[in-house]
GROMACS .gro file of N, CA and C in nm:
model
  285
    1MET      N    1   1.990  -1.523  -1.388
    1MET     CA    2   1.960  -1.394  -1.448
    1MET      C    3   1.814  -1.393  -1.492
    2PRO      N    4   1.737  -1.294  -1.447
    2PRO     CA    5   1.595  -1.287  -1.486
    2PRO      C    6   1.578  -1.266  -1.636
    3ALA      N    7   1.472  -1.323  -1.689
    3ALA     CA    8   1.438  -1.303  -1.830
    3ALA      C    9   1.380  -1.163  -1.847
    4THR      N   10   1.391  -1.109  -1.968
    4THR     CA   11   1.339  -0.977  -1.998
    4THR      C   12   1.230  -0.989  -2.103
    5ILE      N   13   1.119  -0.917  -2.081
    5ILE     CA   14   1.012  -0.912  -2.180
    5ILE      C   15   0.973  -0.766  -2.200
    6THR      N   16   0.909  -0.739  -2.312
    6THR     CA   17   0.863  -0.602  -2.337
    6THR      C   18   0.729  -0.580  -2.266
    7ALA      N   19   0.697  -0.454  -2.245
    7ALA     CA   20   0.568  -0.420  -2.183
    7ALA      C   21   0.454  -0.468  -2.270
    8THR      N   22   0.469  -0.459  -2.402
    8THR     CA   23   0.365  -0.505  -2.493
    8THR      C   24   0.344  -0.655  -2.480
    9GLU      N   25   0.454  -0.729  -2.473
    9GLU     CA   26   0.444  -0.875  -2.456
    9GLU      C   27   0.377  -0.908  -2.322
   10ALA      N   28   0.413  -0.836  -2.217
   10ALA     CA   29   0.352  -0.860  -2.086
   10ALA      C   30   0.202  -0.834  -2.092
   11LYS      N   31   0.163  -0.728  -2.162
   11LYS     CA   32   0.021  -0.694  -2.174
   11LYS      C   33  -0.054  -0.799  -2.256
   12ASN      N   34   0.002  -0.835  -2.370
   12ASN     CA   35  -0.066  -0.928  -2.460
   12ASN      C   36  -0.069  -1.072  -2.409
   13ARG      N   37   0.026  -1.107  -2.324
   13ARG     CA   38   0.035  -1.245  -2.274
   13ARG      C   39   0.034  -1.249  -2.121
   14PHE      N   40  -0.047  -1.164  -2.062
   14PHE     CA   41  -0.044  -1.150  -1.917
   14PHE      C   42  -0.070  -1.282  -1.845
   15GLY      N   43  -0.167  -1.358  -1.889
   15GLY     CA   44  -0.196  -1.487  -1.827
   15GLY      C   45  -0.076  -1.579  -1.831
   16GLU      N   46  -0.009  -1.585  -1.945
   16GLU     CA   47   0.110  -1.669  -1.961
   16GLU      C   48   0.223  -1.619  -1.870
   17VAL      N   49   0.239  -1.488  -1.864
   17VAL     CA   50   0.342  -1.428  -1.778
   17VAL      C   51   0.318  -1.468  -1.632
   18ILE      N   52   0.195  -1.455  -1.587
   18ILE     CA   53   0.162  -1.491  -1.449
   18ILE      C   54   0.191  -1.639  -1.424
   19ARG      N   55   0.154  -1.725  -1.519
   19ARG     CA   56   0.182  -1.868  -1.503
   19ARG      C   57   0.332  -1.895  -1.493
   20ARG      N   58   0.411  -1.828  -1.578
   20ARG     CA   59   0.557  -1.847  -1.575
   20ARG      C   60   0.612  -1.812  -1.437
   21VAL      N   61   0.565  -1.701  -1.385
   21VAL     CA   62   0.614  -1.656  -1.255
   21VAL      C   63   0.563  -1.747  -1.144
   22TYR      N   64   0.434  -1.777  -1.146
   22TYR     CA   65   0.371  -1.855  -1.040
   22TYR      C   66   0.417  -2.000  -1.041
   23LYS      N   67   0.409  -2.065  -1.155
   23LYS     CA   68   0.438  -2.209  -1.161
   23LYS      C   69   0.586  -2.240  -1.169
   24ASN      N   70   0.662  -2.157  -1.242
   24ASN     CA   71   0.804  -2.186  -1.263
   24ASN      C   72   0.896  -2.109  -1.169
   25GLY      N   73   0.839  -2.015  -1.093
   25GLY     CA   74   0.921  -1.936  -1.001
   25GLY      C   75   1.012  -1.838  -1.071
   26GLU      N   76   0.979  -1.804  -1.196
   26GLU     CA   77   1.064  -1.711  -1.272
   26GLU      C   78   1.046  -1.568  -1.222
   27THR      N   79   1.150  -1.489  -1.239
   27THR     CA   80   1.144  -1.345  -1.218
   27THR      C   81   1.162  -1.282  -1.355
   28LEU      N   82   1.073  -1.191  -1.390
   28LEU     CA   83   1.076  -1.127  -1.522
   28LEU      C   84   1.096  -0.977  -1.508
   29ILE      N   85   1.182  -0.923  -1.591
   29ILE     CA   86   1.201  -0.778  -1.599
   29ILE      C   87   1.123  -0.730  -1.720
   30VAL      N   88   1.037  -0.631  -1.699
   30VAL     CA   89   0.956  -0.577  -1.807
   30VAL      C   90   1.020  -0.446  -1.852
   31GLU      N   91   1.043  -0.437  -1.983
   31GLU     CA   92   1.103  -0.317  -2.041
   31GLU      C   93   1.002  -0.240  -2.123
   32ARG      N   94   1.016  -0.109  -2.119
   32ARG     CA   95   0.935  -0.021  -2.204
   32ARG      C   96   1.034   0.071  -2.275
   33GLY      N   97   1.030   0.067  -2.406
   33GLY     CA   98   1.123   0.148  -2.483
   33GLY      C   99   1.268   0.109  -2.459
   34GLY      N  100   1.291  -0.018  -2.429
   34GLY     CA  101   1.426  -0.067  -2.406
   34GLY      C  102   1.480  -0.043  -2.266
   35LEU      N  103   1.401   0.021  -2.181
   35LEU     CA  104   1.444   0.048  -2.044
   35LEU      C  105   1.368  -0.040  -1.945
   36PRO      N  106   1.436  -0.100  -1.849
   36PRO     CA  107   1.367  -0.179  -1.748
   36PRO      C  108   1.281  -0.089  -1.660
   37VAL      N  109   1.152  -0.125  -1.645
   37VAL     CA  110   1.061  -0.040  -1.569
   37VAL      C  111   0.998  -0.111  -1.449
   38VAL      N  112   0.974  -0.241  -1.458
   38VAL     CA  113   0.917  -0.315  -1.346
   38VAL      C  114   0.971  -0.458  -1.344
   39VAL      N  115   0.954  -0.521  -1.229
   39VAL     CA  116   0.990  -0.661  -1.213
   39VAL      C  117   0.865  -0.736  -1.170
   40ILE      N  118   0.844  -0.852  -1.227
   40ILE     CA  119   0.736  -0.941  -1.184
   40ILE      C  120   0.804  -1.063  -1.124
   41MET      N  121   0.773  -1.089  -0.996
   41MET     CA  122   0.840  -1.199  -0.926
   41MET      C  123   0.740  -1.276  -0.842
   42PRO      N  124   0.775  -1.399  -0.805
   42PRO     CA  125   0.687  -1.476  -0.718
   42PRO      C  126   0.667  -1.404  -0.585
   43ILE      N  127   0.549  -1.416  -0.528
   43ILE     CA  128   0.516  -1.347  -0.404
   43ILE      C  129   0.610  -1.387  -0.291
   44GLN      N  130   0.653  -1.513  -0.287
   44GLN     CA  131   0.744  -1.557  -0.180
   44GLN      C  132   0.877  -1.482  -0.189
   45GLU      N  133   0.926  -1.462  -0.311
   45GLU     CA  134   1.052  -1.390  -0.330
   45GLU      C  135   1.034  -1.243  -0.289
   46TYR      N  136   0.921  -1.186  -0.326
   46TYR     CA  137   0.891  -1.047  -0.290
   46TYR      C  138   0.886  -1.032  -0.138
   47GLN      N  139   0.816  -1.122  -0.072
   47GLN     CA  140   0.804  -1.114   0.074
   47GLN      C  141   0.940  -1.132   0.142
   48ALA      N  142   1.021  -1.224   0.092
   48ALA     CA  143   1.154  -1.246   0.149
   48ALA      C  144   1.242  -1.122   0.128
   49THR      N  145   1.231  -1.060   0.012
   49THR     CA  146   1.308  -0.939  -0.017
   49THR      C  147   1.267  -0.826   0.076
   50ARG      N  148   1.136  -0.808   0.094
   50ARG     CA  149   1.086  -0.703   0.185
   50ARG      C  150   1.133  -0.728   0.328
   51GLU      N  151   1.125  -0.853   0.372
   51GLU     CA  152   1.167  -0.887   0.508
   51GLU      C  153   1.315  -0.859   0.527
   52GLU      N  154   1.395  -0.899   0.430
   52GLU     CA  155   1.540  -0.875   0.437
   52GLU      C  156   1.569  -0.725   0.444
   53TYR      N  157   1.499  -0.647   0.361
   53TYR     CA  158   1.517  -0.502   0.362
   53TYR      C  159   1.478  -0.444   0.497
   54PHE      N  160   1.364  -0.488   0.552
   54PHE     CA  161   1.316  -0.438   0.680
   54PHE      C  162   1.416  -0.468   0.792
   55VAL      N  163   1.470  -0.588   0.793
   55VAL     CA  164   1.567  -0.627   0.896
   55VAL      C  165   1.691  -0.539   0.885
   56ARG      N  166   1.741  -0.522   0.762
   56ARG     CA  167   1.860  -0.440   0.741
   56ARG      C  168   1.834  -0.294   0.782
   57PHE      N  169   1.718  -0.240   0.740
   57PHE     CA  170   1.682  -0.103   0.773
   57PHE      C  171   1.669  -0.085   0.924
   58SER      N  172   1.602  -0.179   0.989
   58SER     CA  173   1.583  -0.171   1.135
   58SER      C  174   1.716  -0.173   1.208
   59ARG      N  175   1.806  -0.258   1.162
   59ARG     CA  176   1.938  -0.268   1.223
   59ARG      C  177   2.014  -0.135   1.209
   60GLN      N  178   2.011  -0.078   1.088
   60GLN     CA  179   2.079   0.049   1.065
   60GLN      C  180   2.016   0.161   1.147
   61LEU      N  181   1.885   0.161   1.155
   61LEU     CA  182   1.815   0.263   1.234
   61LEU      C  183   1.851   0.251   1.382
   62GLY      N  184   1.855   0.128   1.432
   62GLY     CA  185   1.894   0.105   1.571
   62GLY      C  186   2.036   0.150   1.600
   63GLN      N  187   2.127   0.122   1.507
   63GLN     CA  188   2.266   0.164   1.524
   63GLN      C  189   2.278   0.316   1.525
   64ALA      N  190   2.203   0.382   1.436
   64ALA     CA  191   2.205   0.529   1.432
   64ALA      C  192   2.149   0.587   1.561
   65ALA      N  193   2.043   0.526   1.613
   65ALA     CA  194   1.983   0.573   1.738
   65ALA      C  195   2.082   0.556   1.854
   66GLU      N  196   2.151   0.444   1.857
   66GLU     CA  197   2.251   0.420   1.962
   66GLU      C  198   2.361   0.525   1.957
   67ARG      N  199   2.409   0.556   1.836
   67ARG     CA  200   2.515   0.656   1.822
   67ARG      C  201   2.470   0.792   1.875
   68GLN      N  202   2.341   0.821   1.864
   68GLN     CA  203   2.289   0.949   1.911
   68GLN      C  204   2.242   0.942   2.056
   69GLY      N  205   2.255   0.825   2.117
   69GLY     CA  206   2.217   0.810   2.256
   69GLY      C  207   2.067   0.805   2.280
   70LEU      N  208   1.990   0.765   2.179
   70LEU     CA  209   1.845   0.759   2.192
   70LEU      C  210   1.801   0.621   2.241
   71THR      N  211   1.701   0.620   2.328
   71THR     CA  212   1.640   0.493   2.366
   71THR      C  213   1.540   0.454   2.257
   72GLU      N  214   1.492   0.331   2.264
   72GLU     CA  215   1.393   0.286   2.167
   72GLU      C  216   1.266   0.371   2.176
   73GLU      N  217   1.227   0.404   2.298
   73GLU     CA  218   1.106   0.486   2.316
   73GLU      C  219   1.124   0.625   2.255
   74GLN      N  220   1.241   0.685   2.276
   74GLN     CA  221   1.267   0.817   2.219
   74GLN      C  222   1.266   0.811   2.066
   75LEU      N  223   1.326   0.707   2.012
   75LEU     CA  224   1.329   0.691   1.867
   75LEU      C  225   1.188   0.678   1.811
   76LEU      N  226   1.107   0.593   1.874
   76LEU     CA  227   0.969   0.576   1.828
   76LEU      C  228   0.890   0.705   1.839
   77GLN      N  229   0.913   0.782   1.945
   77GLN     CA  230   0.845   0.911   1.961
   77GLN      C  231   0.885   1.007   1.849
   78GLU      N  232   1.015   1.013   1.817
   78GLU     CA  233   1.061   1.100   1.709
   78GLU      C  234   1.002   1.057   1.575
   79LEU      N  235   0.996   0.927   1.551
   79LEU     CA  236   0.937   0.878   1.427
   79LEU      C  237   0.790   0.916   1.417
   80GLU      N  238   0.717   0.904   1.527
   80GLU     CA  239   0.575   0.940   1.528
   80GLU      C  240   0.558   1.090   1.503
   81GLU      N  241   0.642   1.172   1.564
   81GLU     CA  242   0.634   1.316   1.542
   81GLU      C  243   0.663   1.351   1.396
   82ASP      N  244   0.764   1.286   1.338
   82ASP     CA  245   0.796   1.310   1.197
   82ASP      C  246   0.681   1.266   1.107
   83LYS      N  247   0.621   1.152   1.139
   83LYS     CA  248   0.507   1.103   1.061
   83LYS      C  249   0.393   1.203   1.065
   84GLN      N  250   0.363   1.253   1.183
   84GLN     CA  251   0.255   1.352   1.198
   84GLN      C  252   0.286   1.478   1.118
   85SER      N  253   0.409   1.522   1.123
   85SER     CA  254   0.450   1.643   1.051
   85SER      C  255   0.433   1.625   0.900
   86VAL      N  256   0.480   1.513   0.849
   86VAL     CA  257   0.467   1.485   0.705
   86VAL      C  258   0.320   1.475   0.666
   87TYR      N  259   0.241   1.409   0.747
   87TYR     CA  260   0.098   1.394   0.718
   87TYR      C  261   0.030   1.530   0.715
   88GLN      N  262   0.063   1.617   0.812
   88GLN     CA  263   0.003   1.750   0.816
   88GLN      C  264   0.043   1.831   0.693
   89GLU      N  265   0.170   1.824   0.655
   89GLU     CA  266   0.216   1.897   0.537
   89GLU      C  267   0.147   1.847   0.411
   90THR      N  268   0.125   1.717   0.404
   90THR     CA  269   0.067   1.657   0.285
   90THR      C  270  -0.084   1.675   0.279
   91TYR      N  271  -0.152   1.649   0.390
   91TYR     CA  272  -0.298   1.646   0.390
   91TYR      C  273  -0.364   1.757   0.472
   92GLY      N  274  -0.285   1.831   0.547
   92GLY     CA  275  -0.340   1.941   0.625
   92GLY      C  276  -0.417   1.898   0.748
   93ALA      N  277  -0.396   1.775   0.794
   93ALA     CA  278  -0.467   1.725   0.912
   93ALA      C  279  -0.379   1.622   0.982
   94GLU      N  280  -0.415   1.593   1.106
   94GLU     CA  281  -0.342   1.491   1.180
   94GLU      C  282  -0.400   1.353   1.151
   95THR      N  283  -0.315   1.250   1.169
   95THR     CA  284  -0.363   1.113   1.148
   95THR      C  285  -0.449   1.068   1.262
   0.00000   0.00000   0.00000
């Protein structure tokens, strides 16, 4: 179970917090006003978590594409079109 610290403690003891995470491999939950707001974790754990999420997401996306009868190329084309559309809506220009 990760340890919990307050945002004030994290701010006042940032160097110590970083050492705890880096040297001891601890994961810390930072609370503000009694509510958990961020997690500080070792970079290796973060990277492994991101990789695991990406693999799971890719698998689900592939399964959804198969159910709709899309090839990988068609799926990538649709994703690119959606990306362009969102970018245009957000920034008013193409990427």
